[in-house]
Every structure is written in C-alpha cells, then in structure tokens.
PDB file of C-alpha atoms in Angstrom:
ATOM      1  CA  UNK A   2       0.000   0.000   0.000  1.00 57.00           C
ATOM      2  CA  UNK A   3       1.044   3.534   0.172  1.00 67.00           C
ATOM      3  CA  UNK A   4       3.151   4.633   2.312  1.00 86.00           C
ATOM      4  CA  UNK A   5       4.576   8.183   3.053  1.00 91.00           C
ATOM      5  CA  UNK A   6       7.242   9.072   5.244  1.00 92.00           C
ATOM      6  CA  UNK A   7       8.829  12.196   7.327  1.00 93.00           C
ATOM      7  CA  UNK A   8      10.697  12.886  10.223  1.00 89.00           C
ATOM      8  CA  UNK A   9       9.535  13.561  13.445  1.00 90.00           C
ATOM      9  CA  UNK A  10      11.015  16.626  14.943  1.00 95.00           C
ATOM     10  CA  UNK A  11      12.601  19.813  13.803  1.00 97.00           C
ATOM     11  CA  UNK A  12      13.527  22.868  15.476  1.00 97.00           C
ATOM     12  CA  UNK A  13      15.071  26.245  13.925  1.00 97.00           C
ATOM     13  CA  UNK A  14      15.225  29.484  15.373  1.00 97.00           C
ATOM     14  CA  UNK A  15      13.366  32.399  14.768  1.00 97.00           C
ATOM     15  CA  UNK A  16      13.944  34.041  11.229  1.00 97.00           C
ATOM     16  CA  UNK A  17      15.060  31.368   9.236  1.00 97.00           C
ATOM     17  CA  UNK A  18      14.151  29.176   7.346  1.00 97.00           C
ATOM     18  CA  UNK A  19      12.539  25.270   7.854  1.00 97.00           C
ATOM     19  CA  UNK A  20      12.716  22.740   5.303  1.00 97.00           C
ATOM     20  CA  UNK A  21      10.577  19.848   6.078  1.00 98.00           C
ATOM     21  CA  UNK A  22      11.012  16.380   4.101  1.00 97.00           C
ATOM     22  CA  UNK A  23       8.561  13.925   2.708  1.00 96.00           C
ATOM     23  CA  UNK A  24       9.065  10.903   0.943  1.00 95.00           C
ATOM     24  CA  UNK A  25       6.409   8.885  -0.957  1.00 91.00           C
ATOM     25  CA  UNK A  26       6.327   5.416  -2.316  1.00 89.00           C
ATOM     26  CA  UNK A  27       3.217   5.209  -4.530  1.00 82.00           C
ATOM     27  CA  UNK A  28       4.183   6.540  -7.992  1.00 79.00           C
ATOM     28  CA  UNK A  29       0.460   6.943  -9.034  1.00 80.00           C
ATOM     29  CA  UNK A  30       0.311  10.056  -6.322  1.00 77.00           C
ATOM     30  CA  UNK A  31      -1.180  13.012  -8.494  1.00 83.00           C
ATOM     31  CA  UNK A  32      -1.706  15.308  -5.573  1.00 89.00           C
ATOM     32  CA  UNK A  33       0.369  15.970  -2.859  1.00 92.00           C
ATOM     33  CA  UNK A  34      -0.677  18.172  -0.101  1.00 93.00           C
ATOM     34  CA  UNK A  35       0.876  19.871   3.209  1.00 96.00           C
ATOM     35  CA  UNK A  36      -1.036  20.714   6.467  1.00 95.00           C
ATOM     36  CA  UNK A  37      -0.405  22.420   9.608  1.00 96.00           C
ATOM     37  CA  UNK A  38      -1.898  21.148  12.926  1.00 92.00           C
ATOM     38  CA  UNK A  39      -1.869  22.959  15.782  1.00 90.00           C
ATOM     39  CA  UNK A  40      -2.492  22.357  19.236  1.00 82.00           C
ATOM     40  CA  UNK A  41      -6.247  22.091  20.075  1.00 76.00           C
ATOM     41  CA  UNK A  42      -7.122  22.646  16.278  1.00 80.00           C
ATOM     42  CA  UNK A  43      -8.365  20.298  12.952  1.00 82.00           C
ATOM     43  CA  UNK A  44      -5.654  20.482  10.371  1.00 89.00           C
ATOM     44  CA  UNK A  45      -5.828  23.442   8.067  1.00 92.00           C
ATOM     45  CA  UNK A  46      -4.312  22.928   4.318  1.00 91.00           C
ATOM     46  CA  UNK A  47      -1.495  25.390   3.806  1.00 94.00           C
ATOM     47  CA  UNK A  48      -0.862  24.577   0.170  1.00 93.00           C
ATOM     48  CA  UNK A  49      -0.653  21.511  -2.828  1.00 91.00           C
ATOM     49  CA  UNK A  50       0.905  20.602  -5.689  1.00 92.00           C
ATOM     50  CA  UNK A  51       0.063  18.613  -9.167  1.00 90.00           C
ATOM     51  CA  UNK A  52       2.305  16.195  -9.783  1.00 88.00           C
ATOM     52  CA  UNK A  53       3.184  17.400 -13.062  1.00 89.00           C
ATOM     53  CA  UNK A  54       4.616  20.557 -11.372  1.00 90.00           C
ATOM     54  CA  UNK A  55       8.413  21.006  -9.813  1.00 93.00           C
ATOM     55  CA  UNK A  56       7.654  23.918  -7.730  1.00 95.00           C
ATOM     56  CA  UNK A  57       5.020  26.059  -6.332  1.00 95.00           C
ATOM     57  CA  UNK A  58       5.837  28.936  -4.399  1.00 95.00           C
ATOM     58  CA  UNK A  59       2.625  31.163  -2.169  1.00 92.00           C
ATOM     59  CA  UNK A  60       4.257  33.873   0.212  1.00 95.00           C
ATOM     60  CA  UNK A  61       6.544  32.734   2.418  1.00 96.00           C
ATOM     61  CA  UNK A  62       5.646  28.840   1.594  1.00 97.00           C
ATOM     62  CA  UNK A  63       8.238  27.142  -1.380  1.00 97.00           C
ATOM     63  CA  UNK A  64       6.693  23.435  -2.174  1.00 97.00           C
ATOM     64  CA  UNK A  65       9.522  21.488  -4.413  1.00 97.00           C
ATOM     65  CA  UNK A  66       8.746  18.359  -5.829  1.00 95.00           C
ATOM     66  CA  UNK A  67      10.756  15.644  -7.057  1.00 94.00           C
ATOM     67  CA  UNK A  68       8.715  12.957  -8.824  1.00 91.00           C
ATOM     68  CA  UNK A  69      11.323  10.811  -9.661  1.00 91.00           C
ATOM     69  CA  UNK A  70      13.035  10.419  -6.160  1.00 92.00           C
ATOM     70  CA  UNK A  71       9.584  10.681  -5.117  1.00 92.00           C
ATOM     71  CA  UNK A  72      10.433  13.407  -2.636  1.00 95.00           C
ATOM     72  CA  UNK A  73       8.046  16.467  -1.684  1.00 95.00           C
ATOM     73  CA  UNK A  74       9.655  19.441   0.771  1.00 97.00           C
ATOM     74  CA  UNK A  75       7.861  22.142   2.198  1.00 98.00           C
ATOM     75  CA  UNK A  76      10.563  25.542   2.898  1.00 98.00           C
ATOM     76  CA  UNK A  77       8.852  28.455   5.342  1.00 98.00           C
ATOM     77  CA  UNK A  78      11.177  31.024   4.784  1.00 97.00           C
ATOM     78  CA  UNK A  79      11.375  33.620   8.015  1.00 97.00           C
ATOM     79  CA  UNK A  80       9.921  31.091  10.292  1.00 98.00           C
ATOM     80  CA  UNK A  81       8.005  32.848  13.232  1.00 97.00           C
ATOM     81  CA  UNK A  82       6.611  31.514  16.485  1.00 95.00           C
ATOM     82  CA  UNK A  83       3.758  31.072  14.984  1.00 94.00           C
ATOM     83  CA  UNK A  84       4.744  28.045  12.764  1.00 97.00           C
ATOM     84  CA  UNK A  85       5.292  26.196  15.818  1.00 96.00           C
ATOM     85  CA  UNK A  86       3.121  23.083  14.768  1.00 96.00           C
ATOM     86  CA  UNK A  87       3.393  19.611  13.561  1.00 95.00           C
ATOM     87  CA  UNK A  88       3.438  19.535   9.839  1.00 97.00           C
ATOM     88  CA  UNK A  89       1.922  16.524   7.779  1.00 96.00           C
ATOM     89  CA  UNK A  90       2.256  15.883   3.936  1.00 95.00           C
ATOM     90  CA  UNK A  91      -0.296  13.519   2.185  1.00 93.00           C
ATOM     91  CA  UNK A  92      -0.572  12.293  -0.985  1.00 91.00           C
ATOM     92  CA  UNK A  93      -3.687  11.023  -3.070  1.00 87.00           C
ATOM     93  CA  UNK A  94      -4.341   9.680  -6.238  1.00 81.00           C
ATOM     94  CA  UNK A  95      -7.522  11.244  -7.296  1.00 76.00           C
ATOM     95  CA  UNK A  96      -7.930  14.367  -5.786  1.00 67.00           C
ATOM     96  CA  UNK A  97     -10.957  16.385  -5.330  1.00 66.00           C
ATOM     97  CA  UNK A  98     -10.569  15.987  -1.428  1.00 67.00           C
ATOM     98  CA  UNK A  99     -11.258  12.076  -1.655  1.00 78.00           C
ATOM     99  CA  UNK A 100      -8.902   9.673   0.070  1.00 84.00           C
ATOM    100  CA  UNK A 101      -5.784  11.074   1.515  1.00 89.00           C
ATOM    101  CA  UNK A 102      -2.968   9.033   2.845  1.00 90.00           C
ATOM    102  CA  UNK A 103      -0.853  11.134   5.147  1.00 93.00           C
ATOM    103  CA  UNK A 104       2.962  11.156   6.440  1.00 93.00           C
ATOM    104  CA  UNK A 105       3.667  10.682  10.328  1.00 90.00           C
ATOM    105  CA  UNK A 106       4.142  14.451  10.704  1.00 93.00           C
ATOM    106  CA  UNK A 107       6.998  16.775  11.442  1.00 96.00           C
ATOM    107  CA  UNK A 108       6.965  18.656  14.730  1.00 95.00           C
ATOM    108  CA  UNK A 109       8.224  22.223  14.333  1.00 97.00           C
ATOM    109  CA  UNK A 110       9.404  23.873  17.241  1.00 97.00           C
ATOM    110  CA  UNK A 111      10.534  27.672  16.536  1.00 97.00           C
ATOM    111  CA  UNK A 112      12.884  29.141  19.089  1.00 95.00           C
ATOM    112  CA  UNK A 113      13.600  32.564  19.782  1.00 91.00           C
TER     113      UNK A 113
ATOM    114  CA  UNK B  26     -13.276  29.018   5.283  1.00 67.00           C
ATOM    115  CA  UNK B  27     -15.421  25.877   6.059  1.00 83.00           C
ATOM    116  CA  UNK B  28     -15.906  25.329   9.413  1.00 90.00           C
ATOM    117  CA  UNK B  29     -16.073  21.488  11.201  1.00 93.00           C
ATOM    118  CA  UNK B  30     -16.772  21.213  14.730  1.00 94.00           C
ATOM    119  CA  UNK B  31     -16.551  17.845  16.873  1.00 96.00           C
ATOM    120  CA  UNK B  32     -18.268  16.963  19.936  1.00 97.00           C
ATOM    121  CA  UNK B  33     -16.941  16.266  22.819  1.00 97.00           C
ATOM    122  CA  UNK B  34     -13.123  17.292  22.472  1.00 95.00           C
ATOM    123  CA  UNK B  35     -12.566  15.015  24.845  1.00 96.00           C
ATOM    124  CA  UNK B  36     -13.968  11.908  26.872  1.00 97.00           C
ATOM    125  CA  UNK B  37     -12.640   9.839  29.885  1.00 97.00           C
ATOM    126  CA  UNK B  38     -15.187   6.130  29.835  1.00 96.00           C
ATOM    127  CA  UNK B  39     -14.900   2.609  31.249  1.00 96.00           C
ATOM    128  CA  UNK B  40     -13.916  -0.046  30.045  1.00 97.00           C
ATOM    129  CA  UNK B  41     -17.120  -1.905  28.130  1.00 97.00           C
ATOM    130  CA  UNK B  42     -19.260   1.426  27.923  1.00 97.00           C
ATOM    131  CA  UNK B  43     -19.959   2.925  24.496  1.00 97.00           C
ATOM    132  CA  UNK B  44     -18.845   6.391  23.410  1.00 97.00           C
ATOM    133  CA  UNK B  45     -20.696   8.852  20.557  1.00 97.00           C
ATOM    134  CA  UNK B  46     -18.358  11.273  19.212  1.00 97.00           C
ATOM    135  CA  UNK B  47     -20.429  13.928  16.537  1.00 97.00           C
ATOM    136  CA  UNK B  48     -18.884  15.659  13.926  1.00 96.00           C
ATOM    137  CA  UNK B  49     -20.486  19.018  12.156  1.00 96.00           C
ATOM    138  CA  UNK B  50     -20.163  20.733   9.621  1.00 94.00           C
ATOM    139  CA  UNK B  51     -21.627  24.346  10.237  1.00 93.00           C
ATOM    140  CA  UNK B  52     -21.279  26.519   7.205  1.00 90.00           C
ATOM    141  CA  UNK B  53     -21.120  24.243   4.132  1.00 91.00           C
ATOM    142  CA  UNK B  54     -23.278  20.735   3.501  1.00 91.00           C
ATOM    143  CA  UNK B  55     -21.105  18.015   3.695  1.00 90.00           C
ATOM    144  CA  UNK B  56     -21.879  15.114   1.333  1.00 89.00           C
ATOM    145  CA  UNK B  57     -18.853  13.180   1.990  1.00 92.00           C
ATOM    146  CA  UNK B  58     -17.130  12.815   5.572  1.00 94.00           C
ATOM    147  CA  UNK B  59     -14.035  10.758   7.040  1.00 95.00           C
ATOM    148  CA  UNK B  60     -13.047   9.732  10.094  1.00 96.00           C
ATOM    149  CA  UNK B  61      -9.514   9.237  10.714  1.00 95.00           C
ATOM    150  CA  UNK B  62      -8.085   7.870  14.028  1.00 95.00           C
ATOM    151  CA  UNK B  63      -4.286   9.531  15.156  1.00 90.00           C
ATOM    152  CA  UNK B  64      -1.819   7.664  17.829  1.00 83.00           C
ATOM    153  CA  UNK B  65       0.667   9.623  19.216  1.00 78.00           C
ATOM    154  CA  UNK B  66       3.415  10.396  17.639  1.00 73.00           C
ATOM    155  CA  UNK B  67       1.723   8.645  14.173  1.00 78.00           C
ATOM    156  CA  UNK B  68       0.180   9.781  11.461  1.00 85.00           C
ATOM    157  CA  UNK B  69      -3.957  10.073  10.118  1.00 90.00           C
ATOM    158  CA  UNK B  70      -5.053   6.638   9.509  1.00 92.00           C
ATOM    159  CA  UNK B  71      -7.903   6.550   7.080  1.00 93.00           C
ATOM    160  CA  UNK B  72     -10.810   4.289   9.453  1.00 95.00           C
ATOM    161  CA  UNK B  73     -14.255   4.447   7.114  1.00 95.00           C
ATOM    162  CA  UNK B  74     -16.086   7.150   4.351  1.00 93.00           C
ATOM    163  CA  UNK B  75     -19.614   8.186   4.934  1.00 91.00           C
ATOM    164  CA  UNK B  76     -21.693   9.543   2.394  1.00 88.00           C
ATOM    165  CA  UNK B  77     -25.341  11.618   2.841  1.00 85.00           C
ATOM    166  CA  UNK B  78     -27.758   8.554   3.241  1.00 83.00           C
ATOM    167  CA  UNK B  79     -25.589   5.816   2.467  1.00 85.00           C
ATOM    168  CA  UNK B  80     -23.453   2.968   4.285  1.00 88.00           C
ATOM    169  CA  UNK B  81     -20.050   4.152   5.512  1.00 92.00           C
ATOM    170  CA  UNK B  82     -17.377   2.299   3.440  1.00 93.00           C
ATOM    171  CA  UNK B  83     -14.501   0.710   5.713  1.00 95.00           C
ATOM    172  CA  UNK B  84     -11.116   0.514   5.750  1.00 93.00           C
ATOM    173  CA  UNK B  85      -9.055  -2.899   5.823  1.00 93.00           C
ATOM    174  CA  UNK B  86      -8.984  -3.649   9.578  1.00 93.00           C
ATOM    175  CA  UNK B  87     -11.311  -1.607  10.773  1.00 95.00           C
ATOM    176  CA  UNK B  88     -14.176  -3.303  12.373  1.00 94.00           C
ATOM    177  CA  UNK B  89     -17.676  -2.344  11.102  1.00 94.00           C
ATOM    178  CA  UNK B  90     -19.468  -3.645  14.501  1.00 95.00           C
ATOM    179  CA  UNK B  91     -16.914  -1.699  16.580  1.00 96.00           C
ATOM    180  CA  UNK B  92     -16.975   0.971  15.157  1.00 97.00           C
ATOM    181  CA  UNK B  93     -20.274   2.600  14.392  1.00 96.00           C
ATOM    182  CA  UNK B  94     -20.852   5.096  11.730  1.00 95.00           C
ATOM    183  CA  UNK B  95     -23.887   7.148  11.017  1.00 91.00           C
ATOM    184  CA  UNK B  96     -24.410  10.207   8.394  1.00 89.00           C
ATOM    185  CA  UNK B  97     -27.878  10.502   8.728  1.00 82.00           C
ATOM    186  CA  UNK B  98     -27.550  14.249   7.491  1.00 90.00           C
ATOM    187  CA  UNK B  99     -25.708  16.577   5.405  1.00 91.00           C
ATOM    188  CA  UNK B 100     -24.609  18.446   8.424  1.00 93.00           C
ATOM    189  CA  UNK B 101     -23.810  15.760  10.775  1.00 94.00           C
ATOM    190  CA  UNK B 102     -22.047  12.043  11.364  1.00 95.00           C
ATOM    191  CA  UNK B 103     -21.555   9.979  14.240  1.00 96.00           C
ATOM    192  CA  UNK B 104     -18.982   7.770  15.241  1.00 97.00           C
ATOM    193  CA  UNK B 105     -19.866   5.182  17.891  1.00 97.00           C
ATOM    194  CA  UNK B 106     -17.047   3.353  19.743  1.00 97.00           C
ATOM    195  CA  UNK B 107     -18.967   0.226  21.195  1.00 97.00           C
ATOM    196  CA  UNK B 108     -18.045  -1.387  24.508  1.00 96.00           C
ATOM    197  CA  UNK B 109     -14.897   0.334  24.288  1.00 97.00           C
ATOM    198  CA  UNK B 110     -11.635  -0.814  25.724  1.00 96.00           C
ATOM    199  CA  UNK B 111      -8.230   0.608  26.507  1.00 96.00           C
ATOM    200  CA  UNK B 112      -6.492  -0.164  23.028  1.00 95.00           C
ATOM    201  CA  UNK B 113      -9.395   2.074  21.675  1.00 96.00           C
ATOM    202  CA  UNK B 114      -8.044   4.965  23.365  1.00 95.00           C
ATOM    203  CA  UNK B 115      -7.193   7.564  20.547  1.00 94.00           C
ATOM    204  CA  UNK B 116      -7.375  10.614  19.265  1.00 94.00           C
ATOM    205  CA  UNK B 117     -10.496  10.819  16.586  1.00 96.00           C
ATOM    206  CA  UNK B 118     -10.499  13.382  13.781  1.00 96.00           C
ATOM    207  CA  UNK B 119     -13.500  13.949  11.498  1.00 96.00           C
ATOM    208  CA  UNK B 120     -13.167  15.971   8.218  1.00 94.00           C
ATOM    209  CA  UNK B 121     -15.713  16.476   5.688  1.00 93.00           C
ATOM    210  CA  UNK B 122     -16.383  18.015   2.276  1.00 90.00           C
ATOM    211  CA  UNK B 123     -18.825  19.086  -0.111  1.00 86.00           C
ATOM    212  CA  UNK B 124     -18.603  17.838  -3.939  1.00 76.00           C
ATOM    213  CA  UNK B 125     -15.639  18.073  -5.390  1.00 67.00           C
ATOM    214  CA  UNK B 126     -13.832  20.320  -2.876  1.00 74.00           C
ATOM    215  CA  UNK B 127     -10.829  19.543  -0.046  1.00 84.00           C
ATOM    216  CA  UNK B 128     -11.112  18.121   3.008  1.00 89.00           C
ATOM    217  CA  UNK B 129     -12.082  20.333   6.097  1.00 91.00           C
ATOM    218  CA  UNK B 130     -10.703  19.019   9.518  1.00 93.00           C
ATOM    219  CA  UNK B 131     -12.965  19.239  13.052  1.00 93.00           C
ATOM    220  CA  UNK B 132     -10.460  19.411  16.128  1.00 92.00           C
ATOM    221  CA  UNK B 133     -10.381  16.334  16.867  1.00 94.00           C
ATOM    222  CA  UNK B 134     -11.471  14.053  19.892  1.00 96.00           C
ATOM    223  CA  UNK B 135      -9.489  12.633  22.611  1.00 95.00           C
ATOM    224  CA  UNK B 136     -11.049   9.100  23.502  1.00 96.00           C
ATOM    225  CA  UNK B 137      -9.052   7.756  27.167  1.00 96.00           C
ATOM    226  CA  UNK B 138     -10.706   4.040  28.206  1.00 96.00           C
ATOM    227  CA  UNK B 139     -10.201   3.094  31.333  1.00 96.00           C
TER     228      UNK B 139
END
C-alpha cells in the first residue's frame, strides 16, 4: 500500500528558514498536499501541488517536488513563532478531497 | 473558510461502555465525511467514508461492529465506539467536504478508556 514518510522533529530558530522532508512510495500520487496542525485545532491545508509541477511557491511557503526520487519538501522562509506546529504531507491519487494518505508528521518547534 | 466542529473534544469512559463522538459541519453541507483515528506520535489513519444517506465504506482492519458510523444528514455524522476498551483509546479526527472540494478538519477528539 502507500506509504509516506517524514521525520519527526525539527527545530530552527526564529527568522530562518525550515525545510521539512517527505518521501512517498506510490508513484500513481497526483496530488500531494501539506497541512499544519496545531495544538487544540483540525488540520488546516497550507498549500498543494500537481504532480506534473516542480515547484510552487505562495508567500513565504516554497513546495519542491521531485517525482522521480519521489520526494516532496515544504521551505517556510522567516519562520516565526507562529509556525510552531506539527506539519503533515499527504498524498492522493484522485484528488478532489477524496482519500488522503498522510505522512507521520513533522513537529516544528521555533525558538527565539 | 469551512468550518467542522466535533463533539466532545474530549472523553474519559470505562472499560465496556460505548462512546458517541459527533462531527459538524456548520457553514457548508457536507456530502462526503471521514473519520480518521491519530496515535501519538503517528500519522492520520484513514478508518471508514460516509456519504449523505448511504453505508459508511470501511477501511481494511477496521471493524464495522466496533466501530459505528452514522451520516444521517448533510450536516452531521456519528462515530460510535462500542463497549470500548483501553487499546481504543485515541485521538479521533472527522473531516468532511462538499462535492468536489478539499477536506475540512474538526479538532479532533481525545477518547481515554479506562
């Protein structure tokens, strides 16, 4: 089955910038997404990507794909307190908000 | 954006009881939801889809008669642990959507059996 991968924890300080690492195994992935979960809330989507696409880029969020290492990063550039939150990626095959298959989720932990 | 709420956010029960856990969706109609259970430390696992009207559709391993699905309206399913034990304790996370559109998360439920 499919099965998508990142690591647990990751902690930068204030102003830079995070990269956070996915990997993916099922090559039919068309859609691959990145959400933010914080403390006491539902996950909110922060951005996607078609898999036909290398790079998307929306403010301070840079999503770079790599189809054929099957590798999906998510770069917050000028990381603030406020990122503090664990970050999943999930892939699906069809779209249109049907079944996702998510990662294990990066904790981000900003310090000052 | 689309708003989903879940009720309660979080429930202590004994061992054997059963536990109802709602999930809303307050500003849009929702003709698909999911409910996903989350262990610590792990990731969403995908545990049944519920259309408006229809029979929720399982996932491998998840068992129907434990776990108790209703989406009796296009604003509201239920998720029904039955005589719950300890392994069942979780954290339960509800997300619908309406047509063709993403997936909108509720907050989640923290289910402790004791």
């Amino acid at each position: 089955g499919e099965d998508v991968e990142q690591s647990l924890f990751l902690s930068v300080r204030e102003g830079d910038s995070s990269v956070i690492n996915c990997t993916y195994t099922d090559s039919s992935s068309t859609y691959l997404y990145w959400y933010k979960q914080e403390p006491g809330a539902g996950l909110q989507l922060l951005t996607y990507i078609f898999s036909n696409m290398d790079m998307k880029q929306d403010q301070r969020l840079t999503v770079l794909l790599n189809k054929k290492d099957k590798h999906l990063s998510l770069r917050i550039a000028d990381t603030q307190t406020g990122d503090s939150a664990i970050y999943f990626c999930a892939e699906s095959s069809t779209g249109g908000g049907n079944k996702l298959t998510f990662g294990t989720g990066t904790q981000l932990k900003v310090e000052l | 954006g689309a708003v989903v709420s879940q009720h309660p956010s979080w429930v202590i029960c004994k061992s054997g009881t059963s536990v109802k856990i709602e999930c809303r969706s307050l500003d849009f109609q929702a003709t698909t939801m999911f409910w996903y259970r989350q262990f610590p430390k792990q990731s969403l696992m995908l545990m049944a889809t519920s259309n408006e009207g229809s029979k929720a559709t399982y996932e491998q391993g998840v068992e129907k008669d434990k776990f108790l699905i209703n989406h009796a309206s296009l604003t509201l399913s239920t998720l029904t642990v039955t005589s719950a034990h300890p392994e069942d304790s979780s954290f339960y996370i509800c997300s619908a959507k309406e047509s063709y559109n993403e997936q909108f998360f509720g907050p989640g439920t923290r289910l402790t059996v004791l």
